[in-house]
Amino acid sequence: MSTNESQVASAVAEQFRSQMAEYRRENDDQKALEAAEAALQDPALSVEATCALAAIYYRAGALGYAIKMLASLMESTTYPNDIPEVLAVLYAQAGCLSDALYLAKLATTEKPAHDVLDYFGPSFPKFADAFAQVSAKPLMASGMSEMNAGNLDRAKFLVQQHLIILPNDVEALDAYARILTQLGEITDAIGILRSVSTLAGPSATLLSRMGHCLIQVGDFQEGLACHHEAVARAPTSAPILGAAMADMRFFDRPEAAATGIPDTWATQLASAAPKTVRTAPKYAGASPVRICYLCSSLDSDELRGMVGAIARSHDRSRVTVVGFGKGEAEGQNNQWSRGAFDLWRDVSSLDVTTMGALIRGEGIHVVIDADGLLAPARSSLFQRNTAPLQVSWLHAPVTGRAPGNYVSFSPGSGDMGEGRLALAGGRYCLSGSTGAAPVASPAPMESGETITFGVELSRAELNPRLAMAWGRILQAVPGSVLLFRDTGMFGDQASIDRIVSLFGNAGVSHRIDVVKGGDRAEFAANIDIALLPFPSANILAYGEILCGGAPVVALSSSGSGADMGAFLTQAGLGDALVAADVAAYVAAASALAGDKAGLVALRRGLPERLASVPSFSAKGFARMVEDAVIGALGQLQA
């Protein structure tokens, strides 16, 4: 390069540095990012642009990206003299002690310079200060803290940054898979878990997570095999057994019982029970009654919204409402709880003994467990007689009954026998958290001859028996079609192939369509009849579909179907929409599709029917819960 060319290049580089310095002083990293990315295309500025981008990523908290970019420059024969010094600080902040020390030593052999340091600004720490604050895996630790607080996107970002620096860290890979699972990115989580298994060997915890993920994508037998192996390796672990039990909801009750997992679960809980159990506190007729909801592990925005709406709707002249949840009440992930609870406690780090003592100390009269199997480490809480009345509500075992002194909310009415409290409209408030008024939408078949059935489900809820039942319905209704509302779970080729295979077995794969976009109200307006999956379903999603004007056919002998069946029966729609077995389920859907006048009339009268059920609204549901628990306390007092 000639002297003149060198001077021009230096002037261009200096102009670029000045521009970046000005953006930094103005705290305008967006403009800085755009300018640096544009400069990256210029060979004369590529090194400068890379250093500038590293500084921008650093200020954005993307420590891994910053390290990766600067480390790539050191692979060349010439690099800015102060890169080792900057990298030494970054590695120290990332907890990589040996790399930090090596680069700090290398920096002492370089001539003093500020080519890279200037991009980071005057607030960039000295190596001595960064070294004094070194901690083990700080990015991953911060990610786990964010995950426990429910901030999953932030947790994913932080653990990603750690893995950019240490891509083979087994602990971090496992943590990353946990975060992906909670975000619903199941296929990616399976790939990560398999990598961890290859690197470190399959542990009981790893196999348990793998089992859950495989069942979530519909690989039931592979998932069940992983759960069995996990339980075999850790037969006394409540989290391992609890995770397997939670996945039993995707199996019919006889299938779940045949796995032996429910028996192992109950046996282990019984053997782990306290040797000496305190007598339950006595209820002396206090008013208002103090109700505590256990709600630290609710796994969807819909469920959190429903629980919050119910808690918010309680009659404060009758009850005081306490929430035992995860994180601080002011946390971003707890917006659903704002204004819902008179008192909130973060119990995410408490063991069952401490939580039991806290419940007693707060003078709680009724504990209502909305977590159930989603919080298996607390499975022995009710064996400790923490309150006068202990109630199992959501996420209970699909078969069998865990030991302990408690009662269960059950869908239906009348005297349900010992250990059960009736909720006539089912265990879910079907208006959810929105409280939206139901609407009467015209049936699409009124403007055509085709009957359109509609479903919303996850891959874990789509099983061969269900596909055969829906195939029989389509065969019984000539020309009918079945629409899947895609919530992002059926877009990949493997899912499409599975749908084609399952419904091809029933001879109706050409009558299946997957539709994307639109909300549930819009989906309800585009179908004639909704079919509730069995044995497991997102009943709150179908509550929204009901609100949108589409009748729902339910199998009352399944877990979710029992709740929908109880609600529809109370609405006076049991004869038309509720079936006791699969044959009756197929017959009910086929009969409704064949009676066009009856279908039109049912849809027109649906809003009035829904509104007639008190528990359809959050206020009515809260009143139903109050009546049930206050009545049960009265019996205890008698």
XYZ file of C-alpha atoms in Angstrom:
638
model
C 0.000 0.000 0.000
C 1.400 3.392 -0.997
C 1.915 6.180 1.517
C -1.006 8.101 0.050
C -3.316 5.083 0.222
C -2.238 4.454 3.807
C -3.032 8.026 4.768
C -6.478 7.805 3.130
C -7.220 4.531 4.928
C -6.130 6.050 8.251
C -8.352 9.071 7.670
C -11.354 6.866 6.861
C -10.739 4.748 9.968
C -10.378 7.858 12.123
C -13.608 9.279 10.743
C -15.374 5.990 11.532
C -14.016 6.022 15.120
C -15.199 9.593 15.608
C -18.650 8.685 14.335
C -18.856 5.710 16.718
C -17.675 7.870 19.631
C -20.407 10.407 18.888
C -23.099 7.693 18.817
C -21.764 6.326 22.116
C -21.942 9.739 23.773
C -25.533 10.068 22.544
C -26.362 6.538 23.788
C -27.673 5.756 20.312
C -26.551 2.169 19.849
C -29.130 1.581 17.124
C -27.499 4.104 14.793
C -24.093 2.789 15.821
C -25.201 -0.742 14.952
C -26.476 0.294 11.528
C -23.274 2.214 10.745
C -21.022 -0.632 11.927
C -22.915 -3.260 9.922
C -22.633 -1.084 6.814
C -18.892 -0.554 7.402
C -18.405 -4.304 7.781
C -18.859 -4.651 4.016
C -15.833 -2.371 3.381
C -12.583 -4.426 3.516
C -10.680 -1.327 4.660
C -12.998 -0.934 7.669
C -13.838 -4.566 8.496
C -11.539 -4.737 11.548
C -12.753 -1.396 12.881
C -16.396 -2.382 12.282
C -15.901 -5.726 14.043
C -14.449 -3.983 17.104
C -17.314 -1.479 17.086
C -19.905 -4.264 16.855
C -18.254 -6.104 19.737
C -18.564 -2.967 21.885
C -22.222 -2.511 20.905
C -23.011 -6.137 21.778
C -21.171 -5.725 25.064
C -23.303 -2.730 26.029
C -26.407 -4.730 25.100
C -25.396 -7.519 27.504
C -24.413 -9.935 24.722
C -21.062 -10.814 26.270
C -20.731 -14.046 24.292
C -21.157 -12.294 20.944
C -18.612 -9.637 21.937
C -16.019 -12.244 22.896
C -16.636 -14.285 19.749
C -16.148 -11.273 17.473
C -12.916 -10.084 19.094
C -11.530 -13.616 19.366
C -12.077 -14.033 15.608
C -9.771 -11.044 14.965
C -6.974 -12.659 16.984
C -6.915 -15.539 14.520
C -5.287 -13.212 11.956
C -1.568 -12.497 11.935
C -2.134 -8.821 12.752
C -4.730 -7.474 15.121
C -5.154 -4.275 17.177
C -2.671 -4.278 20.056
C -5.252 -3.821 22.800
C -7.544 -6.723 21.834
C -5.871 -9.074 24.374
C -6.440 -6.487 27.114
C -10.135 -6.081 26.205
C -10.648 -9.832 25.852
C -8.996 -10.445 29.223
C -11.626 -8.230 30.852
C -14.495 -9.864 28.920
C -13.348 -13.383 29.794
C -13.061 -12.375 33.452
C -16.620 -11.084 33.351
C -17.693 -14.381 31.761
C -16.056 -16.369 34.570
C -13.410 -17.948 32.285
C -10.439 -17.573 34.616
C -7.715 -19.374 32.635
C -8.535 -17.507 29.402
C -8.616 -14.188 31.249
C -5.218 -14.776 32.867
C -3.608 -15.923 29.608
C -4.861 -12.887 27.682
C -3.912 -10.503 30.487
C -0.363 -11.891 30.354
C -0.352 -11.593 26.551
C -1.529 -7.968 26.831
C 1.624 -7.093 28.767
C 3.725 -8.013 25.711
C 1.823 -5.661 23.403
C 2.510 -1.979 22.846
C 0.021 0.299 24.653
C -2.933 1.239 22.435
C -6.554 2.355 22.621
C -7.803 1.322 19.183
C -10.387 -1.116 20.633
C -10.760 0.361 24.111
C -12.034 3.606 22.620
C -15.052 1.786 21.186
C -15.936 0.462 24.649
C -15.705 3.894 26.258
C -14.317 5.262 29.518
C -16.637 3.179 31.707
C -15.059 -0.084 30.520
C -13.447 -1.682 33.608
C -9.770 -2.322 34.191
C -8.623 -5.941 34.221
C -7.741 -5.805 37.911
C -11.295 -4.741 38.791
C -12.890 -7.371 36.543
C -10.550 -10.056 37.876
C -11.426 -9.200 41.469
C -15.097 -9.908 40.742
C -14.732 -13.202 38.866
C -17.493 -15.724 39.672
C -18.297 -19.174 38.346
C -20.478 -19.203 35.225
C -22.086 -15.804 35.863
C -24.043 -15.768 32.599
C -25.572 -19.169 33.256
C -26.307 -18.294 36.877
C -28.098 -15.133 35.764
C -29.992 -17.175 33.184
C -31.158 -19.636 35.826
C -32.246 -16.775 38.044
C -34.290 -15.315 35.180
C -35.777 -18.734 34.434
C -36.855 -19.191 38.044
C -38.458 -15.747 37.917
C -40.354 -16.779 34.786
C -38.475 -14.452 32.387
C -37.807 -17.198 29.856
C -36.744 -15.107 26.859
C -34.133 -13.307 28.937
C -33.008 -16.625 30.455
C -32.590 -18.124 26.989
C -30.507 -15.149 25.844
C -28.150 -15.306 28.840
C -27.540 -19.051 28.614
C -26.985 -18.675 24.864
C -24.237 -16.142 25.611
C -22.610 -18.625 27.992
C -22.764 -21.416 25.386
C -21.154 -19.204 22.745
C -18.105 -19.096 25.005
C -18.306 -22.675 26.353
C -20.286 -24.687 23.777
C -19.653 -28.078 25.417
C -20.656 -27.140 28.964
C -23.001 -30.008 29.879
C -24.633 -28.161 32.763
C -25.401 -25.167 30.553
C -26.688 -27.345 27.714
C -29.050 -29.056 30.139
C -30.233 -25.684 31.462
C -30.733 -24.441 27.901
C -32.865 -27.489 27.096
C -35.014 -26.798 30.169
C -35.602 -23.225 29.018
C -36.444 -24.330 25.469
C -38.924 -26.862 26.853
C -40.691 -24.198 28.886
C -40.790 -21.945 25.807
C -42.421 -24.733 23.793
C -39.418 -25.170 21.467
C -39.547 -28.916 22.008
C -37.789 -30.194 18.894
C -34.753 -27.997 19.592
C -34.800 -29.108 23.236
C -34.687 -32.765 22.198
C -31.621 -32.095 20.048
C -29.849 -30.383 22.951
C -30.768 -33.180 25.382
C -29.384 -35.788 23.005
C -26.154 -33.805 22.768
C -25.909 -33.727 26.554
C -26.567 -37.474 26.689
C -23.738 -38.053 24.216
C -21.316 -35.809 26.127
C -22.084 -36.882 29.679
C -24.228 -40.009 29.526
C -27.948 -40.241 30.334
C -28.807 -39.403 33.953
C -32.215 -39.943 35.521
C -32.974 -36.227 35.268
C -31.906 -36.111 31.646
C -34.010 -39.154 30.769
C -36.996 -37.639 32.561
C -36.727 -34.434 30.537
C -36.218 -36.405 27.351
C -39.324 -38.468 28.133
C -41.423 -35.353 28.610
C -40.175 -33.767 25.369
C -40.734 -36.912 23.317
C -44.301 -37.225 24.579
C -44.841 -33.537 23.778
C -44.039 -34.219 20.105
C -46.224 -37.339 20.035
C -43.550 -40.043 20.382
C -45.467 -41.707 23.207
C -43.687 -45.040 23.436
C -40.195 -43.542 23.249
C -41.157 -40.989 25.883
C -42.664 -43.623 28.143
C -39.519 -45.758 27.802
C -37.400 -42.780 28.900
C -39.671 -42.172 31.897
C -39.457 -45.851 32.905
C -35.663 -45.753 32.709
C -35.539 -42.516 34.694
C -37.737 -44.001 37.419
C -35.607 -47.169 37.454
C -32.495 -45.056 38.051
C -34.109 -42.824 40.692
C -37.089 -44.741 42.136
C -37.385 -42.498 45.213
C -37.152 -39.121 43.484
C -40.354 -37.102 43.761
C -39.435 -34.799 40.821
C -38.670 -37.783 38.551
C -41.844 -39.638 39.505
C -43.908 -36.456 39.452
C -42.761 -35.587 35.924
C -43.733 -39.062 34.733
C -47.102 -38.764 36.483
C -47.765 -35.373 34.896
C -47.323 -36.919 31.446
C -49.847 -39.642 32.235
C -52.598 -37.162 31.314
C -51.822 -37.898 27.667
C -52.728 -41.564 28.155
C -56.126 -43.151 28.774
C -56.663 -44.163 32.401
C -56.232 -47.909 31.755
C -53.037 -47.197 29.775
C -51.720 -44.931 32.532
C -52.493 -47.514 35.205
C -50.841 -50.260 33.133
C -47.530 -48.395 33.099
C -47.193 -48.987 36.846
C -46.035 -45.397 37.337
C -49.105 -44.306 39.364
C -48.605 -47.210 41.803
C -44.890 -46.426 42.156
C -45.746 -42.760 42.750
C -48.307 -43.505 45.468
C -46.035 -46.056 47.152
C -43.101 -43.643 47.250
C -45.234 -40.813 48.635
C -46.577 -43.080 51.340
C -43.081 -44.268 52.327
C -41.751 -40.689 52.419
C -44.549 -39.435 54.662
C -43.562 -37.810 57.978
C -43.297 -40.365 60.772
C -45.190 -38.086 63.131
C -47.887 -35.859 61.687
C -49.236 -32.874 63.573
C -52.963 -32.595 64.007
C -54.537 -30.251 61.497
C -55.389 -26.779 62.841
C -59.010 -26.437 63.925
C -61.424 -24.132 62.164
C -63.257 -22.092 64.772
C -65.694 -20.281 62.522
C -63.466 -17.308 61.699
C -64.748 -14.808 59.165
C -63.629 -13.936 56.584
C -62.171 -17.316 55.654
C -58.500 -17.184 54.620
C -57.999 -19.025 51.320
C -54.507 -19.710 49.971
C -53.909 -20.608 46.327
C -50.735 -22.585 45.516
C -49.908 -21.170 42.091
C -46.139 -21.123 41.603
C -45.924 -23.549 38.676
C -48.826 -22.737 36.347
C -47.559 -23.555 32.875
C -49.535 -21.282 30.539
C -50.716 -17.693 30.286
C -54.285 -18.986 29.997
C -54.134 -20.839 33.306
C -52.411 -17.978 35.084
C -54.988 -15.565 33.717
C -57.870 -17.792 34.842
C -56.497 -18.252 38.364
C -55.861 -14.521 38.643
C -59.381 -13.664 37.443
C -60.947 -16.076 39.942
C -58.834 -14.822 42.851
C -59.641 -11.234 41.881
C -63.387 -12.012 41.821
C -63.727 -13.463 45.323
C -66.138 -11.747 47.695
C -63.826 -10.065 50.209
C -66.624 -9.927 52.795
C -66.509 -13.744 52.830
C -62.850 -14.574 52.131
C -59.327 -13.192 52.232
C -57.189 -14.460 49.361
C -53.492 -15.321 49.693
C -51.236 -16.325 46.789
C -48.227 -18.622 47.134
C -46.363 -18.134 43.866
C -43.028 -17.680 42.150
C -41.060 -14.449 42.318
C -41.985 -11.063 43.641
C -45.513 -9.771 43.098
C -44.120 -6.797 41.145
C -42.189 -9.080 38.767
C -42.889 -8.875 35.063
C -44.012 -12.493 34.953
C -46.592 -11.920 37.716
C -48.714 -9.325 35.974
C -51.573 -11.830 35.988
C -51.654 -11.677 39.805
C -51.919 -7.884 40.146
C -54.928 -6.975 42.265
C -55.881 -10.631 42.669
C -54.407 -11.438 46.082
C -54.601 -9.673 49.412
C -51.213 -11.168 50.289
C -48.508 -12.664 48.055
C -45.624 -14.894 49.100
C -42.712 -16.054 46.945
C -42.429 -19.762 47.793
C -40.309 -20.871 44.831
C -37.319 -21.735 47.038
C -39.189 -23.210 50.025
C -39.268 -26.897 50.935
C -42.484 -28.555 52.081
C -41.645 -28.311 55.778
C -41.021 -24.573 55.598
C -44.081 -24.019 53.416
C -46.251 -25.994 55.834
C -44.997 -23.840 58.687
C -45.705 -20.695 56.646
C -49.278 -21.814 55.931
C -49.875 -22.415 59.622
C -48.202 -19.162 60.545
C -50.415 -17.189 58.148
C -53.515 -18.697 59.755
C -54.744 -20.161 56.468
C -58.081 -21.982 56.686
C -58.203 -23.412 53.150
C -55.288 -24.352 50.871
C -56.257 -24.815 47.203
C -53.557 -26.463 45.102
C -53.538 -25.238 41.489
C -50.018 -26.614 40.858
C -50.463 -30.312 41.577
C -48.077 -32.454 39.573
C -46.418 -29.375 38.068
C -44.712 -28.955 41.447
C -43.821 -32.569 42.325
C -41.243 -31.576 44.958
C -44.172 -30.332 47.078
C -46.163 -33.535 46.652
C -46.000 -34.414 50.344
C -47.293 -31.038 51.551
C -50.830 -32.252 52.211
C -49.487 -35.185 54.233
C -48.458 -32.610 56.836
C -51.971 -31.334 57.665
C -51.044 -27.740 56.939
C -54.551 -26.252 57.199
C -58.050 -27.227 58.396
C -59.096 -27.849 54.770
C -56.674 -28.883 52.004
C -58.047 -29.056 48.466
C -56.530 -30.528 45.299
C -57.741 -28.531 42.288
C -55.705 -28.604 39.045
C -53.041 -30.973 37.650
C -54.097 -33.886 39.845
C -53.144 -37.494 38.940
C -55.339 -38.953 36.195
C -55.611 -42.223 38.055
C -55.240 -43.200 41.680
C -55.027 -40.886 44.650
C -51.894 -39.712 46.385
C -51.850 -40.205 50.167
C -52.613 -37.295 52.442
C -55.413 -35.612 54.323
C -57.152 -33.587 51.610
C -60.200 -33.396 49.378
C -60.400 -32.909 45.613
C -62.527 -30.573 43.552
C -64.428 -32.769 41.115
C -66.653 -31.868 38.155
C -70.331 -32.605 38.760
C -73.044 -31.990 41.307
C -74.560 -33.576 44.383
C -72.866 -35.738 47.008
C -69.664 -37.030 45.431
C -68.585 -39.173 48.352
C -65.709 -38.969 50.762
C -62.705 -36.938 49.656
C -64.514 -34.972 46.936
C -66.051 -31.511 46.685
C -68.457 -30.952 43.797
C -68.010 -28.099 41.317
C -71.198 -28.316 39.287
C -69.852 -26.404 36.279
C -66.496 -28.193 36.190
C -63.099 -27.182 37.531
C -62.402 -24.451 34.966
C -63.862 -20.995 34.466
C -64.489 -21.223 30.738
C -64.626 -17.463 30.180
C -60.953 -17.520 31.230
C -59.300 -14.259 32.166
C -60.999 -12.118 29.529
C -64.589 -12.407 30.739
C -65.637 -11.962 27.105
C -69.368 -12.199 26.444
C -70.363 -15.174 24.263
C -71.597 -14.427 20.759
C -73.962 -16.171 18.340
C -72.148 -16.723 15.044
C -73.896 -18.272 12.021
C -72.865 -21.798 11.042
C -70.650 -21.802 7.907
C -72.741 -24.634 6.458
C -75.690 -22.187 6.203
C -73.977 -20.682 3.171
C -72.791 -24.005 1.748
C -73.215 -27.767 1.908
C -69.950 -28.713 3.621
C -69.880 -29.443 7.344
C -66.664 -28.166 8.905
C -65.389 -29.668 12.148
C -62.645 -27.865 14.061
C -60.019 -28.783 16.635
C -57.157 -27.170 18.533
C -54.617 -29.426 20.162
C -50.939 -30.026 20.774
C -48.883 -32.812 19.239
C -49.019 -34.676 22.557
C -52.820 -34.578 22.455
C -53.013 -36.071 18.953
C -52.964 -39.827 19.499
C -53.890 -42.759 17.191
C -57.144 -43.554 19.022
C -58.308 -39.947 18.703
C -57.413 -39.839 14.990
C -59.463 -42.987 14.402
C -62.472 -41.520 16.239
C -62.302 -38.311 14.210
C -61.862 -40.402 11.062
C -65.108 -42.246 11.874
C -66.915 -38.920 12.269
C -65.667 -37.670 8.896
C -66.646 -40.946 7.245
C -70.120 -40.701 8.805
C -70.616 -37.156 7.450
C -70.002 -37.240 3.672
C -68.038 -34.295 2.330
C -67.141 -32.985 5.784
C -63.684 -31.611 6.588
C -61.636 -31.218 9.768
C -59.711 -27.986 10.398
C -56.725 -27.898 12.740
C -56.111 -24.503 14.318
C -52.328 -24.327 14.182
C -50.803 -22.650 17.226
C -47.298 -23.138 15.836
C -47.051 -26.855 16.576
C -47.869 -28.331 13.169
C -45.754 -26.269 10.785
C -42.749 -28.588 10.472
C -42.601 -31.441 7.995
C -42.417 -34.151 10.669
C -45.731 -32.998 12.162
C -47.384 -32.838 8.756
C -46.139 -36.343 7.947
C -47.549 -37.591 11.257
C -50.974 -36.064 10.533
C -51.006 -37.619 7.061
C -50.016 -40.992 8.507
C -52.541 -41.012 11.383
C -55.486 -39.856 9.315
C -54.362 -41.922 6.329
C -54.902 -44.972 8.542
C -58.492 -43.775 8.934
C -58.822 -43.054 5.197
C -59.465 -39.330 5.612
C -56.075 -37.578 5.364
C -57.312 -35.685 2.265
C -60.065 -34.107 4.390
C -57.725 -32.569 6.968
C -56.562 -28.980 6.703
C -54.278 -26.947 8.958
C -55.142 -23.248 9.192
C -52.847 -20.550 10.537
C -53.520 -17.086 11.836
C -56.560 -15.555 13.457
C -57.792 -15.799 17.021
C -60.087 -18.445 18.464
C -63.210 -16.353 17.983
C -62.412 -16.116 14.274
C -61.703 -19.846 14.160
C -65.037 -20.581 15.877
C -66.883 -18.514 13.263
C -65.295 -20.604 10.483
C -66.265 -24.034 11.822
C -69.650 -25.644 12.407
C -68.753 -27.971 15.292
C -65.702 -28.217 17.567
C -64.442 -31.602 18.743
C -62.783 -31.767 22.172
C -59.718 -34.063 22.107
C -59.396 -36.914 24.584
C -58.012 -37.934 26.999
C -56.279 -34.535 27.332
C -57.229 -31.119 25.971
C -56.702 -27.412 26.536
C -60.157 -26.831 27.955
C -59.662 -23.060 28.242
C -58.996 -22.873 24.492
C -62.307 -24.634 23.915
C -63.964 -22.219 26.324
C -62.928 -19.423 23.966
C -64.214 -21.422 20.989
C -67.553 -21.825 22.790
C -67.610 -18.061 23.392
C -67.011 -17.576 19.683
C -70.218 -19.454 18.867
C -69.134 -23.013 18.022
C -70.683 -25.915 19.997
C -68.212 -28.424 21.449
C -68.719 -32.192 21.502
C -67.021 -33.744 24.563
C -66.238 -37.212 25.882
C -67.151 -37.022 29.575
C -65.182 -40.118 30.583
C -61.846 -38.393 29.820
C -60.030 -35.987 32.146
C -60.674 -32.715 30.333
C -63.940 -33.991 28.901
C -65.354 -34.519 32.396
C -65.026 -30.792 33.098
C -66.429 -29.741 29.726
C -69.187 -32.336 30.103
C -70.161 -31.022 33.539
C -70.336 -27.484 32.190
C -72.354 -28.385 29.090
C -74.721 -30.494 31.156
C -75.371 -27.586 33.518
C -76.012 -25.427 30.428
C -78.703 -27.862 29.313
C -76.638 -29.124 26.368
C -75.635 -32.503 27.770
C -77.967 -34.585 25.592
C -76.709 -33.033 22.367
C -73.003 -32.522 23.099
C -71.816 -34.830 25.904
C -70.936 -38.488 25.323
C -70.109 -41.237 27.800
C -67.895 -43.319 25.496
C -66.144 -43.079 22.144
C -69.023 -44.632 20.204
C -71.432 -42.087 21.700
C -68.920 -39.305 20.977
C -68.823 -40.246 17.295
C -72.609 -40.596 17.228
C -73.199 -37.199 18.885
C -70.932 -35.338 16.450
C -72.415 -37.163 13.461
C -76.011 -36.572 14.593
C -75.441 -32.851 15.156
C -73.802 -32.513 11.732
C -76.750 -34.324 10.136
C -79.368 -32.072 11.759
C -78.686 -28.738 10.083
C -81.783 -27.035 11.462
C -80.932 -28.238 14.956
C -77.315 -27.057 14.573
C -78.432 -23.596 13.469
C -80.823 -23.332 16.418
C -78.195 -24.565 18.881
C -75.667 -21.970 17.725
C -78.198 -19.164 17.945
C -79.135 -20.098 21.496
C -75.573 -20.841 22.648
C -74.813 -17.432 24.260
C -77.897 -17.627 26.464
C -77.069 -21.206 27.441
C -73.492 -20.320 28.405
C -74.533 -17.266 30.398
C -77.021 -19.399 32.348
C -74.171 -21.310 34.016
C -72.996 -19.268 37.042
C -69.460 -20.648 36.890
C -69.008 -19.389 33.312
C -67.953 -16.015 34.732
C -64.991 -15.536 37.076
C -67.305 -14.028 39.691
C -69.710 -16.969 39.499
C -66.851 -19.467 39.623
C -65.320 -17.741 42.647
C -68.713 -17.878 44.390
C -68.981 -21.594 43.616
C -65.556 -22.204 45.169
C -66.459 -20.131 48.236
C -69.696 -22.055 48.758
C -67.883 -25.388 48.412
C -65.049 -24.663 50.846
C -67.110 -22.752 53.409
C -69.630 -25.609 53.419
C -66.823 -28.134 53.910
C -65.354 -26.070 56.776
C -68.776 -26.029 58.398
C -68.879 -29.813 58.301
C -65.435 -29.980 59.885
C -66.603 -27.656 62.633
C -69.792 -29.648 63.325
